[in-house]
CSV table of C-alpha atoms in Angstrom, one decimal:
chain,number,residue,atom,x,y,z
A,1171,UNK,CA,-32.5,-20.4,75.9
A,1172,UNK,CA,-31.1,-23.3,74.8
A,1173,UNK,CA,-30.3,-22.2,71.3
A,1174,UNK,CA,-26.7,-21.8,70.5
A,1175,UNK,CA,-25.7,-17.9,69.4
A,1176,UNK,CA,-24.6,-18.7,66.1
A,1177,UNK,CA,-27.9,-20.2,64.9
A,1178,UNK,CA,-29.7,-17.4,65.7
A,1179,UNK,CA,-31.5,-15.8,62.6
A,1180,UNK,CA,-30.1,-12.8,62.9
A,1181,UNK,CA,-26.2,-13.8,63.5
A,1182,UNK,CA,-26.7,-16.3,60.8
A,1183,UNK,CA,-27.2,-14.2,58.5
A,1184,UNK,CA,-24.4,-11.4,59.3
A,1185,UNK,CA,-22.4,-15.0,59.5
A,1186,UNK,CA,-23.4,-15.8,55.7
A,1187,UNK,CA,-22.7,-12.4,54.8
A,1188,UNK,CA,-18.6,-12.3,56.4
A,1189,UNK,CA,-18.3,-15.5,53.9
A,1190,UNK,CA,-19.4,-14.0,50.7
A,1191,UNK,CA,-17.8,-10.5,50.9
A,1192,UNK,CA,-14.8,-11.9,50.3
A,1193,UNK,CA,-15.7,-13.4,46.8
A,1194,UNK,CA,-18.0,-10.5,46.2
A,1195,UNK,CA,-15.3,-7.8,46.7
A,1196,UNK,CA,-13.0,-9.7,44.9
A,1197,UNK,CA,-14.8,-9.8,41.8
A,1198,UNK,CA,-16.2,-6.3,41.6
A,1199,UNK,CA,-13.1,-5.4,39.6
A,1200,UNK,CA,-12.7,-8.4,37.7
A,1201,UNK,CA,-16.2,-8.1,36.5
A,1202,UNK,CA,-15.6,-5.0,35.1
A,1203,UNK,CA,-16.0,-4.0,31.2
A,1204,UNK,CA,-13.0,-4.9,29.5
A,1205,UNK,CA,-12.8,-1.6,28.1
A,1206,UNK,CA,-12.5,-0.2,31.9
A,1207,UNK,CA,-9.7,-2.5,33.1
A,1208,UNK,CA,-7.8,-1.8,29.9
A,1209,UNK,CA,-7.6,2.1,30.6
A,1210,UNK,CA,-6.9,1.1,34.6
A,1211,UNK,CA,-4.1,-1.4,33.1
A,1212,UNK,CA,-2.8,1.6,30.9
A,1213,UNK,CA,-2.5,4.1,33.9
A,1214,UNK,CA,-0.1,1.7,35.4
A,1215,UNK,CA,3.5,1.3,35.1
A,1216,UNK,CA,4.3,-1.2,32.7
A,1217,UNK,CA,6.0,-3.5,35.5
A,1218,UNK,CA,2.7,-3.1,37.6
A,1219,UNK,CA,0.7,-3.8,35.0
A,1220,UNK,CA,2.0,-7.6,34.4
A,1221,UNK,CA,2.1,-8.3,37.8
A,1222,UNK,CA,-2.0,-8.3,37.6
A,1223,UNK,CA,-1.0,-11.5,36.7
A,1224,UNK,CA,-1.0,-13.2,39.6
A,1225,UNK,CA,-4.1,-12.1,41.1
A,1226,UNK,CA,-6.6,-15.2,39.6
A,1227,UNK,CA,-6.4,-16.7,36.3
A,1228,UNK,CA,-8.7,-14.4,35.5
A,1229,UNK,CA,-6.3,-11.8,35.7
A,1230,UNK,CA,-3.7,-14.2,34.3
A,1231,UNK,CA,-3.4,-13.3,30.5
A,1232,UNK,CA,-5.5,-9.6,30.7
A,1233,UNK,CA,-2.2,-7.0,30.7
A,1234,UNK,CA,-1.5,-9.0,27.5
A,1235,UNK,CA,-4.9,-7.3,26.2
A,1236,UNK,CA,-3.5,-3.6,26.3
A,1237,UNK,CA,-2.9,-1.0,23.2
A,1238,UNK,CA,-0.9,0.7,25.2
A,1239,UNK,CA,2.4,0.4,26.4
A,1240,UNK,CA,4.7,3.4,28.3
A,1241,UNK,CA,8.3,2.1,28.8
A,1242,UNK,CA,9.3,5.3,29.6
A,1243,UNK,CA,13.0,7.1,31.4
A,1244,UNK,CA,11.5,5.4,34.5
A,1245,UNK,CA,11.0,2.1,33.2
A,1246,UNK,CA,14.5,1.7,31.3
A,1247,UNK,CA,16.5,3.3,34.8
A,1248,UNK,CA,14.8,-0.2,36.7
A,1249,UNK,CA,16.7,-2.3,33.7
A,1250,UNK,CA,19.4,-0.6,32.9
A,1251,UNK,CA,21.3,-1.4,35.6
A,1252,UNK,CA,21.6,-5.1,34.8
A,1253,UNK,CA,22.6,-4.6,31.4
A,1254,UNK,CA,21.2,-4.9,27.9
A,1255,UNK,CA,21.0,-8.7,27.3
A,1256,UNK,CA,21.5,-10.1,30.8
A,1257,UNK,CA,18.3,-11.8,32.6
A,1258,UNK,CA,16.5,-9.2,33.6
A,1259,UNK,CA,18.6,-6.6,31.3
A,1260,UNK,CA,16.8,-4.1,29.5
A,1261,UNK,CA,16.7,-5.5,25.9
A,1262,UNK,CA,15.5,-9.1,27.2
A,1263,UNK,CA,13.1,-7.4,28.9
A,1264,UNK,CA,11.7,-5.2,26.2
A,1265,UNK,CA,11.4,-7.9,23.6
A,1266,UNK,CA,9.1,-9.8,26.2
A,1267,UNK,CA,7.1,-7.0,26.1
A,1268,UNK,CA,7.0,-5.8,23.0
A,1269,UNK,CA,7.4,-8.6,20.6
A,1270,UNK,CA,5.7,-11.2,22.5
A,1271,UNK,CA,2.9,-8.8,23.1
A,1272,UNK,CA,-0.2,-11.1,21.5
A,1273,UNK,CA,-2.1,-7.8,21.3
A,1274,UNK,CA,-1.3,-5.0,18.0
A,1275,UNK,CA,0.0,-2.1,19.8
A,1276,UNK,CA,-1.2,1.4,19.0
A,1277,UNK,CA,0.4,3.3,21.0
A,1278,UNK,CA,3.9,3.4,22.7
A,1279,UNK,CA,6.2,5.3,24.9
A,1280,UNK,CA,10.1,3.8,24.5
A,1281,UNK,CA,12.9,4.9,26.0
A,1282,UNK,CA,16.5,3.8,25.1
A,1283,UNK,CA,18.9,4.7,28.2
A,1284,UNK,CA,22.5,5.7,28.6
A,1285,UNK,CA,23.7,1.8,28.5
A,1286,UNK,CA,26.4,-0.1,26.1
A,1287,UNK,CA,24.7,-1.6,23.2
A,1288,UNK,CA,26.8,-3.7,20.2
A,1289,UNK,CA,24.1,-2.1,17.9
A,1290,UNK,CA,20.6,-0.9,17.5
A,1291,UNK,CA,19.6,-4.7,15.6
A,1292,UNK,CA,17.0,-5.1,18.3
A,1293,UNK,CA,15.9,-2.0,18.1
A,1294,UNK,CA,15.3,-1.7,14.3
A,1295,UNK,CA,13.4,-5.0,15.4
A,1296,UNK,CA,11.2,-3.1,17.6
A,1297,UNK,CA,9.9,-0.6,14.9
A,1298,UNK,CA,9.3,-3.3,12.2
A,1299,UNK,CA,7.2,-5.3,14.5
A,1300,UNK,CA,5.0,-1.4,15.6
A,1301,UNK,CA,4.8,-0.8,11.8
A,1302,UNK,CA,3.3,-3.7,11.2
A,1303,UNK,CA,0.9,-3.3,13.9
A,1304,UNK,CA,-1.0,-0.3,13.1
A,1305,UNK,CA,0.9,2.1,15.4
A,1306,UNK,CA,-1.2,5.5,15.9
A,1307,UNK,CA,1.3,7.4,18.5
A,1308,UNK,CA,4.5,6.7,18.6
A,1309,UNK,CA,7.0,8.7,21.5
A,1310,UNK,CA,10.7,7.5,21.2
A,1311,UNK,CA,13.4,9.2,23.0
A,1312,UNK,CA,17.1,8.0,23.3
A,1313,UNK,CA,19.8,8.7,26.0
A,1314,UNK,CA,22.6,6.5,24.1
A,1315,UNK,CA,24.1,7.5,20.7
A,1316,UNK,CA,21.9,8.8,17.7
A,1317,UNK,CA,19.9,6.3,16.4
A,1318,UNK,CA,19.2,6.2,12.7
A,1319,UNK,CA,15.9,5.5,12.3
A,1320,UNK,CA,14.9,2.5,9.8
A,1321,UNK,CA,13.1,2.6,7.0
A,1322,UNK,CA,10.5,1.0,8.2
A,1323,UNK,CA,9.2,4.0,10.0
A,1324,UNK,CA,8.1,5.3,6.8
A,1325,UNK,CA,5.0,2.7,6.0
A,1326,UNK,CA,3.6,3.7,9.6
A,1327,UNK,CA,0.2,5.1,7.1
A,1328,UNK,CA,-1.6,5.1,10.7
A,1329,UNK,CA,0.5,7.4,12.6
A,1330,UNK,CA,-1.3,10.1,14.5
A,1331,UNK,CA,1.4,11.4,16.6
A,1332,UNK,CA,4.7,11.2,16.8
A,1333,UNK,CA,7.7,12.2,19.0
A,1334,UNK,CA,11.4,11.5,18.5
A,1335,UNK,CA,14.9,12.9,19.9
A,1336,UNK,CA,18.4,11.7,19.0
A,1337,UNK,CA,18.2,10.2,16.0
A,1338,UNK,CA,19.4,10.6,12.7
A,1339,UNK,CA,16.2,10.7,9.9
A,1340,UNK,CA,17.3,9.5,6.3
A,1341,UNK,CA,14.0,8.6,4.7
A,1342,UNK,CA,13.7,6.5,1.3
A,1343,UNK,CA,13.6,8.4,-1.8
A,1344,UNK,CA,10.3,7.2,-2.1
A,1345,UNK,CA,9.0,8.1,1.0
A,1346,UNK,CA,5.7,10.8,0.8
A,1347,UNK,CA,5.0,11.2,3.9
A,1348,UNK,CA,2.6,10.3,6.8
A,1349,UNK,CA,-1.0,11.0,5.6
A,1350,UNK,CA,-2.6,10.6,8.9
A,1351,UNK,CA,-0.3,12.5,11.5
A,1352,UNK,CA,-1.7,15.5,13.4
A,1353,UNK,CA,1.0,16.6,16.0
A,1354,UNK,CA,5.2,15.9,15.1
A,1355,UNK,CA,8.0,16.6,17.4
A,1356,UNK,CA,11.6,16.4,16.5
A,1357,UNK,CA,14.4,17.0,19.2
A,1358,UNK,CA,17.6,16.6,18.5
A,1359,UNK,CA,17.3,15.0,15.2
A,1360,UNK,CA,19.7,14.9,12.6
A,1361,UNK,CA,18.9,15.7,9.0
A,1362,UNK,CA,21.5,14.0,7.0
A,1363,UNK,CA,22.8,15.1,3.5
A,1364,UNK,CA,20.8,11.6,2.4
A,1365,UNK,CA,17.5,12.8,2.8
A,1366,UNK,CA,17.8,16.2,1.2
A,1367,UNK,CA,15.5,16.1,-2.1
A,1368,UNK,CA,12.5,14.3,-0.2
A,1369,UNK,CA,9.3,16.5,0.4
A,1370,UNK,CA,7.4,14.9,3.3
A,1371,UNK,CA,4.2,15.7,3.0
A,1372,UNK,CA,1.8,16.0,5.9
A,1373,UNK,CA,-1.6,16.7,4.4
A,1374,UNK,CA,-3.1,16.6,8.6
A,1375,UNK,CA,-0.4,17.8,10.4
A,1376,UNK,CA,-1.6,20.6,12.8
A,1377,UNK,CA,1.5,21.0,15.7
A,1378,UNK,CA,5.0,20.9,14.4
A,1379,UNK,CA,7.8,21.2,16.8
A,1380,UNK,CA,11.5,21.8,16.3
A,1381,UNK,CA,14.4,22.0,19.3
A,1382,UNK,CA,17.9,21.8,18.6
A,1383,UNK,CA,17.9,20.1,15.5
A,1384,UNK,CA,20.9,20.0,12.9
A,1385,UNK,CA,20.7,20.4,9.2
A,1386,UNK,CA,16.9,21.3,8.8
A,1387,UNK,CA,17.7,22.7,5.7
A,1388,UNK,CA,17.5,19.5,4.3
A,1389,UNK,CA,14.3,18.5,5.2
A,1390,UNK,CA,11.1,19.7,3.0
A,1391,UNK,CA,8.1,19.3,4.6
A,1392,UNK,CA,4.1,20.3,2.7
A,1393,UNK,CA,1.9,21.0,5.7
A,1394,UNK,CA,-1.2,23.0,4.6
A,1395,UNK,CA,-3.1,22.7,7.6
A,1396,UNK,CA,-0.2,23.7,9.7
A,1397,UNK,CA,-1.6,25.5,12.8
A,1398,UNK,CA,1.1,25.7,15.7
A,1399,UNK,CA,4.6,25.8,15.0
A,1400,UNK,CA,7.2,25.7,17.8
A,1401,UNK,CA,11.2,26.0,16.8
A,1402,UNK,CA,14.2,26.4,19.0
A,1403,UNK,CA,17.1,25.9,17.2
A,1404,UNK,CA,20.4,26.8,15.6
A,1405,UNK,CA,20.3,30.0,12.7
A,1406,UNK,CA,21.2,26.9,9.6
A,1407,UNK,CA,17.1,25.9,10.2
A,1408,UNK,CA,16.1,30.0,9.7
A,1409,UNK,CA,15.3,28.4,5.9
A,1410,UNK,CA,12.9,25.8,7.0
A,1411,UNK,CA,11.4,28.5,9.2
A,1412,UNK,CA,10.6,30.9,6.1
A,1413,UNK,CA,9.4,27.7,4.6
A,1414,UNK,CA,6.6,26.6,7.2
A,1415,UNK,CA,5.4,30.6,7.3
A,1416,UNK,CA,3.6,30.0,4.0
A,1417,UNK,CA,1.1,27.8,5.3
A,1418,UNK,CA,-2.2,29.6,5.5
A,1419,UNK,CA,-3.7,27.9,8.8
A,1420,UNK,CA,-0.9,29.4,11.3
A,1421,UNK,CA,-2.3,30.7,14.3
A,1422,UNK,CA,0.6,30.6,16.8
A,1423,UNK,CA,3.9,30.4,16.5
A,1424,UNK,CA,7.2,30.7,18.7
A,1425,UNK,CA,10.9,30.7,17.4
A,1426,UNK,CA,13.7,30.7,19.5
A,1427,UNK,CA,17.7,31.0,18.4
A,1428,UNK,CA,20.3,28.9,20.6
A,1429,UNK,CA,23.1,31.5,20.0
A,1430,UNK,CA,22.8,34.8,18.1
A,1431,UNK,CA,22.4,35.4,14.4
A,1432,UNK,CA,24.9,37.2,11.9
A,1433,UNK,CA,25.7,38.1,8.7
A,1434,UNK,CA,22.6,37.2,7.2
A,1435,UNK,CA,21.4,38.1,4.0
A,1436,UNK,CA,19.3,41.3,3.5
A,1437,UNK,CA,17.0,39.0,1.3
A,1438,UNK,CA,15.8,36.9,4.0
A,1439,UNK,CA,15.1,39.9,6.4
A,1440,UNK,CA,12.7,41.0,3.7
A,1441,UNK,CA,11.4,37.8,3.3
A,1442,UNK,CA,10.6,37.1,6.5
A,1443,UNK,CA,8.9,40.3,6.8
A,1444,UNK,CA,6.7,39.7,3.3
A,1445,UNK,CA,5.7,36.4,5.2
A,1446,UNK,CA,4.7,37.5,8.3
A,1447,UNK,CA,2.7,40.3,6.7
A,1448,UNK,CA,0.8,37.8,4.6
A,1449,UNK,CA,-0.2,35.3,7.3
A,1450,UNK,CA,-4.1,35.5,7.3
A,1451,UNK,CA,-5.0,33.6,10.5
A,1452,UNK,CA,-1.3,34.5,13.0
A,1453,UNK,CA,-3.1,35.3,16.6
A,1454,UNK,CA,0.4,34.4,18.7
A,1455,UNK,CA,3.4,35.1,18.1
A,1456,UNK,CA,6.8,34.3,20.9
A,1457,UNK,CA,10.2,35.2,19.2
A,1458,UNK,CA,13.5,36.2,20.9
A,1459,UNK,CA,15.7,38.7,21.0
A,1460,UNK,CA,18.2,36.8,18.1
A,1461,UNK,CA,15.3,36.8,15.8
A,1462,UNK,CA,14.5,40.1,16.2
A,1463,UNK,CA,17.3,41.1,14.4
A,1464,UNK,CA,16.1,39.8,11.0
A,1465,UNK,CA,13.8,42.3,11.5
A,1466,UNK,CA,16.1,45.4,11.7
A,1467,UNK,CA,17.8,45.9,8.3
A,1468,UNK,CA,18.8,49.4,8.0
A,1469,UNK,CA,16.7,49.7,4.4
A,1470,UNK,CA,13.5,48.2,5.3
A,1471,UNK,CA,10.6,50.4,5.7
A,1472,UNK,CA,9.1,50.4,9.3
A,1473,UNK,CA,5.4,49.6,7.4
A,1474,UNK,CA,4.8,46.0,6.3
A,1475,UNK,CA,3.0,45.2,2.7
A,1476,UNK,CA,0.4,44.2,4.9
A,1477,UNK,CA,-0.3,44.9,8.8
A,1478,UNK,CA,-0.9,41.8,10.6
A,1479,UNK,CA,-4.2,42.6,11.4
A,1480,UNK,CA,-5.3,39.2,13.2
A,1481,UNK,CA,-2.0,39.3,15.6
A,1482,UNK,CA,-3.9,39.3,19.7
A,1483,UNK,CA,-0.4,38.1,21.0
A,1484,UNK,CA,2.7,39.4,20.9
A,1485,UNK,CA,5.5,37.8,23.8
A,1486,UNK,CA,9.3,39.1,23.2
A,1487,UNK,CA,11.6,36.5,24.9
A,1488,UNK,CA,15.5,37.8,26.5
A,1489,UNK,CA,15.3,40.6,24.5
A,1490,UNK,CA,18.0,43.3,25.3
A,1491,UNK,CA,16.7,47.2,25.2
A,1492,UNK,CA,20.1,47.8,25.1
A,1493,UNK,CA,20.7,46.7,21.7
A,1494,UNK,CA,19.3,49.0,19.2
A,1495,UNK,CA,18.8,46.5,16.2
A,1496,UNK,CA,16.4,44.0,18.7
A,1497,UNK,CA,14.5,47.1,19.9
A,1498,UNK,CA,14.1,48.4,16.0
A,1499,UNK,CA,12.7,45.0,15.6
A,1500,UNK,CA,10.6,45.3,18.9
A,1501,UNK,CA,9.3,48.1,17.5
A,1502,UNK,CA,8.2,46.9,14.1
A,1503,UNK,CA,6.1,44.3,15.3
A,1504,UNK,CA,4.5,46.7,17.6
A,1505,UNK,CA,3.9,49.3,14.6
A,1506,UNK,CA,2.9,46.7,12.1
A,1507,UNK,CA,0.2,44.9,14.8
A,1508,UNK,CA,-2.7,47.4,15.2
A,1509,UNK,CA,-5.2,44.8,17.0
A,1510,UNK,CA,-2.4,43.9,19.5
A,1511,UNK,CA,-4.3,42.7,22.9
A,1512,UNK,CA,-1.8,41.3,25.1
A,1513,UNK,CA,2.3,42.0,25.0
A,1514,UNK,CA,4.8,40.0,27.0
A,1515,UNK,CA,8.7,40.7,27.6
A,1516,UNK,CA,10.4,38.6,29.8
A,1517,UNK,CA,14.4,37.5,29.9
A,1518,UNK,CA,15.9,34.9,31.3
A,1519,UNK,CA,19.3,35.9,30.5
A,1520,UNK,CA,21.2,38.8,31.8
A,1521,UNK,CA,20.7,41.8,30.7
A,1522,UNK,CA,24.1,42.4,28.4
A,1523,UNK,CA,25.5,46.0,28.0
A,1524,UNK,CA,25.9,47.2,24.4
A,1525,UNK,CA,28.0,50.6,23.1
A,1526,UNK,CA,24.5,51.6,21.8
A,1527,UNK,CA,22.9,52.5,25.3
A,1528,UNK,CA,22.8,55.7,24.6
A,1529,UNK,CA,22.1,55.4,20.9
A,1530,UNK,CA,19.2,53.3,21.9
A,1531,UNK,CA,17.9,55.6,24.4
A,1532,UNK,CA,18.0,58.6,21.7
A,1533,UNK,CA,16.2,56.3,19.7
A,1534,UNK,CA,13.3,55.8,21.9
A,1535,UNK,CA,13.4,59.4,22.6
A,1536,UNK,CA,12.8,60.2,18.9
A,1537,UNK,CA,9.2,62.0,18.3
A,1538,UNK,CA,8.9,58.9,15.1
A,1539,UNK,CA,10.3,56.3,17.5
A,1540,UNK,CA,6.7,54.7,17.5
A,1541,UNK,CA,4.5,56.8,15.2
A,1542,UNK,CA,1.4,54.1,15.6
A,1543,UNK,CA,-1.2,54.2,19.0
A,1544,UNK,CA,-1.5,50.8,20.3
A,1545,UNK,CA,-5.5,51.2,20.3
A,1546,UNK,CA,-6.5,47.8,21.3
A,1547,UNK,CA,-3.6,46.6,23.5
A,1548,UNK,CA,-5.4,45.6,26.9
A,1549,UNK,CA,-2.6,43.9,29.1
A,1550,UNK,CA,1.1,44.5,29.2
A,1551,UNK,CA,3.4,42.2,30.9
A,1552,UNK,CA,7.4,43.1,31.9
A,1553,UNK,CA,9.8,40.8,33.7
A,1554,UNK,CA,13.0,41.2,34.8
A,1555,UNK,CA,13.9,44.6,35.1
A,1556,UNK,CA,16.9,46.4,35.6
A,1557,UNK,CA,15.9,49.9,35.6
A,1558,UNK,CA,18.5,50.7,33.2
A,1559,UNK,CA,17.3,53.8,30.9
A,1560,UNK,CA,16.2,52.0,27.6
A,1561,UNK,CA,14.1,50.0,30.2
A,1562,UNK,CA,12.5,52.6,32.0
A,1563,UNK,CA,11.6,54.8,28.5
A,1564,UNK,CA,10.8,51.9,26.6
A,1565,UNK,CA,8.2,51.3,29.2
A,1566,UNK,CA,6.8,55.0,29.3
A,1567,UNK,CA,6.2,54.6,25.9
A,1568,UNK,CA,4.1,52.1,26.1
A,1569,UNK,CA,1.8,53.8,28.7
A,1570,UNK,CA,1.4,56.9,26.5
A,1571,UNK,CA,0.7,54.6,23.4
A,1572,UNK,CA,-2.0,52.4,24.8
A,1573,UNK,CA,-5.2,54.4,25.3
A,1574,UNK,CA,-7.1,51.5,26.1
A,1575,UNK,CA,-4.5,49.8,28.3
A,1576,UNK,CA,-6.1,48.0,31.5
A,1577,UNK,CA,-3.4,46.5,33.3
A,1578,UNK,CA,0.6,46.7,33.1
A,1579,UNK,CA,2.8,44.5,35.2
A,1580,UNK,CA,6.3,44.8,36.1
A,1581,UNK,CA,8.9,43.0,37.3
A,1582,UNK,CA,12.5,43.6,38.8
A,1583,UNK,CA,14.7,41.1,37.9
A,1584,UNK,CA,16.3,39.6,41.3
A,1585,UNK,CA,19.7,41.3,40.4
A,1586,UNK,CA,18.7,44.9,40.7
A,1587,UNK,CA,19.0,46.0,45.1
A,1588,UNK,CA,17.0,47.2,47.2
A,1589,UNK,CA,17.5,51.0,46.4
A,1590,UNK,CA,17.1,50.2,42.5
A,1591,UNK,CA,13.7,48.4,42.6
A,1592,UNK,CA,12.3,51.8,44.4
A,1593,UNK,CA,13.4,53.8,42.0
A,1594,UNK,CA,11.8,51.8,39.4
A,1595,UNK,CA,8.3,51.6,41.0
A,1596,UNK,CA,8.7,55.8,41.4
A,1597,UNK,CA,9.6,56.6,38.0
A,1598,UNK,CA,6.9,54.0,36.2
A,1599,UNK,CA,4.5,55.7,38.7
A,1600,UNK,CA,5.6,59.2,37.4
A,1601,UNK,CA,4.8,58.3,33.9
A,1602,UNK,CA,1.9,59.7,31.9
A,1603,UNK,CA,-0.6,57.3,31.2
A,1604,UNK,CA,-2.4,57.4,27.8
A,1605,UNK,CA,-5.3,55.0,29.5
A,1606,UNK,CA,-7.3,57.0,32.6
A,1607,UNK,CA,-8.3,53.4,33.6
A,1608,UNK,CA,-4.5,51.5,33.3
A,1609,UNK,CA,-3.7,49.5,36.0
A,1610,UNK,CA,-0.2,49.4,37.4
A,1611,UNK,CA,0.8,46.4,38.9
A,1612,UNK,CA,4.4,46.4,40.4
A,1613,UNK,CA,5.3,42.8,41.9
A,1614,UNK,CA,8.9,43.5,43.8
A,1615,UNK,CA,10.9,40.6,43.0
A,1616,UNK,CA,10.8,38.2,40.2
A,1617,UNK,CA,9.4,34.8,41.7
């Protein structure tokens, strides 16, 4: 009776216990691999990251250990606001991190904001002190005026990946290329008059992505092993676009035009045909309505050299039925893709009203307007439409040209009324259906 509570054996120990939690729950994550707590470190915003710091001295010097740096749009917004070169501005910052950094870097995310710089000496800084460090993935984007990229760029050997937008890329004459790089994309880059003459040559590359880039025709690229190419862009880069169709490992591409296409030469129509024809391995293919016209000259025959036998994919992007050179084109690529599996059409845009309407209607009318069955085509997808009459028969042709068609979906774009969208679900339901087992899907607006 006499003994107090707290030396009781069993409150002793639970007593013991409260002391050490503490210490033990405090170092279950600094005792983890190194490896771990880099990748945790990594996850973290950059800020975050360095304020780890001040958790021991364990802790002290450890964000100093990472690879991996992301100073991203989020990142430069914090800084930006107090200037470039002020305190806490965003190029005082930066350097702290990046060439203090005791660690090589590997991989980095950089952001230059919307902010006013005397010049880019800093920056050009910045990429000598990454190309001497082995970079692997490099993803630089810039709000402020283009920034020519420095020479120094070009002895990255290591690169892996690499993303720019607005800048201007002059390489040396010397330059050959990046011989490790497996995924490139260029937005908004600038291909001066400087660098035309010097072939890049990506012996790895495998993704290549263009959007909105000026002067492409000056840039020569070798990539063999070129597998996904992606290019939205002005009609000046159609060149390069011919160019990258010759390499052999393709297996999905999309090309997009930013405005329409005209006056282009009947050779390069015929061209691009020859190349599509002769592209061994093309499973997807996305192009737009612009494009489409290269594919509509009055003298070429509707039969490729070769049918693209290994096309799966076909998706047509704001492509107007009402325009009888896209829907020639439309119909082409149908004609010319006899393992077709999947077709998409889908605008964006508004549908625009050409004088052809009715010359495109006759046309889809024609007995020869689609002399081909689409044996293998599964699934048919249809988005935003108006009901208009190249529309409705462009879409019965399909049903009685797909034998072995198992699902079609449509969709009214949300311009059409009420009234319009019924009428569309009747007549599609009227249609004959090649396939006893086709599926009609009818969602009532576009979401």
């Amino acid at each position: 009776m006499g003994e107090d509570y707290e030396d009781r054996p069993g409150v002793r120990d639970n007593h013991k216990r409260r002391k050490l939690l503490p210490c033990v729950e405090g170092d279950r994550l600094s005792n983890l691999p190194e490896s771990l707590v880099g990748l945790i470190l990594e996850r973290l915003p950059i800020q975050d990251a360095v304020r780890t710091s001040i958790l021991s001295k364990k802790w002290r010097y450890r964000w100093t250990t990472m690879t991996s740096l992301v100073l991203d749009k989020q990142f430069s917004r914090k800084y930006a606001n107090n200037g470039a070169y002020d305190h806490n501005g965003f190029i005082r910052i930066v350097n702290q991190v990046i060439i203090l950094h005791p660690r090589p870097i590997t991989k980095i995310t950089l952001h230059i904001p919307q902010m006013h710089l005397d010049s880019f000496q800093e920056i050009d800084q910045w990429m000598l002190f990454l190309s001497r460090n082995g970079i692997r993935v490099l993803v630089f984007t810039n709000s402020n005026r283009p920034y020519k990229l420095p020479s120094q760029l070009s002895s990255c050997s290591k690169l892996r990946k690499l993303k720019l937008e607005n800048c201007i890329f002059a390489p040396p004459l010397k330059f050959e290329g990046f011989p490790n790089l497996e995924s490139l994309s260029l937005t908004k880059i600038d291909f001066r008059a400087d660098s035309c003459g010097t072939l890049v040559n990506l012996p790895r590359l495998k993704r290549l992505t263009f959007f909105s880039c000026k002067n492409v025709h000056n840039f020569k690229i070798n990539a063999q092993k070129l597998e996904y190419l992606f290019v939205v862009t002005y009609p000046d880069a159609l060149l390069l676009f011919l160019r990258l169709f010759e390499s052999p490992c393709l297996t999905r591409i999309v090309v997009r035009s930013l405005k329409p296409i005209r006056n282009f030469v009947r050779v390069e129509m015929m061209k691009l045909m020859e190349l599509l024809s002769n592209l061994p391995k093309i499973r997807s293919f996305v192009i737009n309505g612009h494009f489409l016209k290269l594919l509509s000259a009055d003298n070429i025959p509707k039969w490729f050299s070769h049918a693209v036998n290994c096309l799966e994919h076909l998706s047509l992007r704001n492509i107007q039925y009402n325009d009888l050179d896209q829907l020639r084109g439309a119909l082409c690529l149908l004609r010319n893709s006899p393992n077709l599996k999947r077709l998409s059409l889908k605008r964006t845009k508004p549908l625009v009203m050409h004088d052809d309407v009715e010359v495109a209607s006759d046309h889809l009318e024609s007995p020869d307007c689609l002399d081909q069955t689409l044996n293998h085509l599964l699934n048919a997808e249809l988005k935003s439409i108006e009901g208009t009459r190249p529309e409705m028969l462009f879409i019965k042709l399909l049903l009685a040209h797909s034998p072995s068609l198992n699902k079609m979906t449509i969709q009214p774009s949300r311009t059409t009324d009420a009234s319009r969208r019924l009428n569309i679900a009747k007549d599609v339901m009227r249609f004959p259906r090649a396939s006893p087992k086709a599926e009609l899907i009818y969602l009532d607006l576009d979401p």
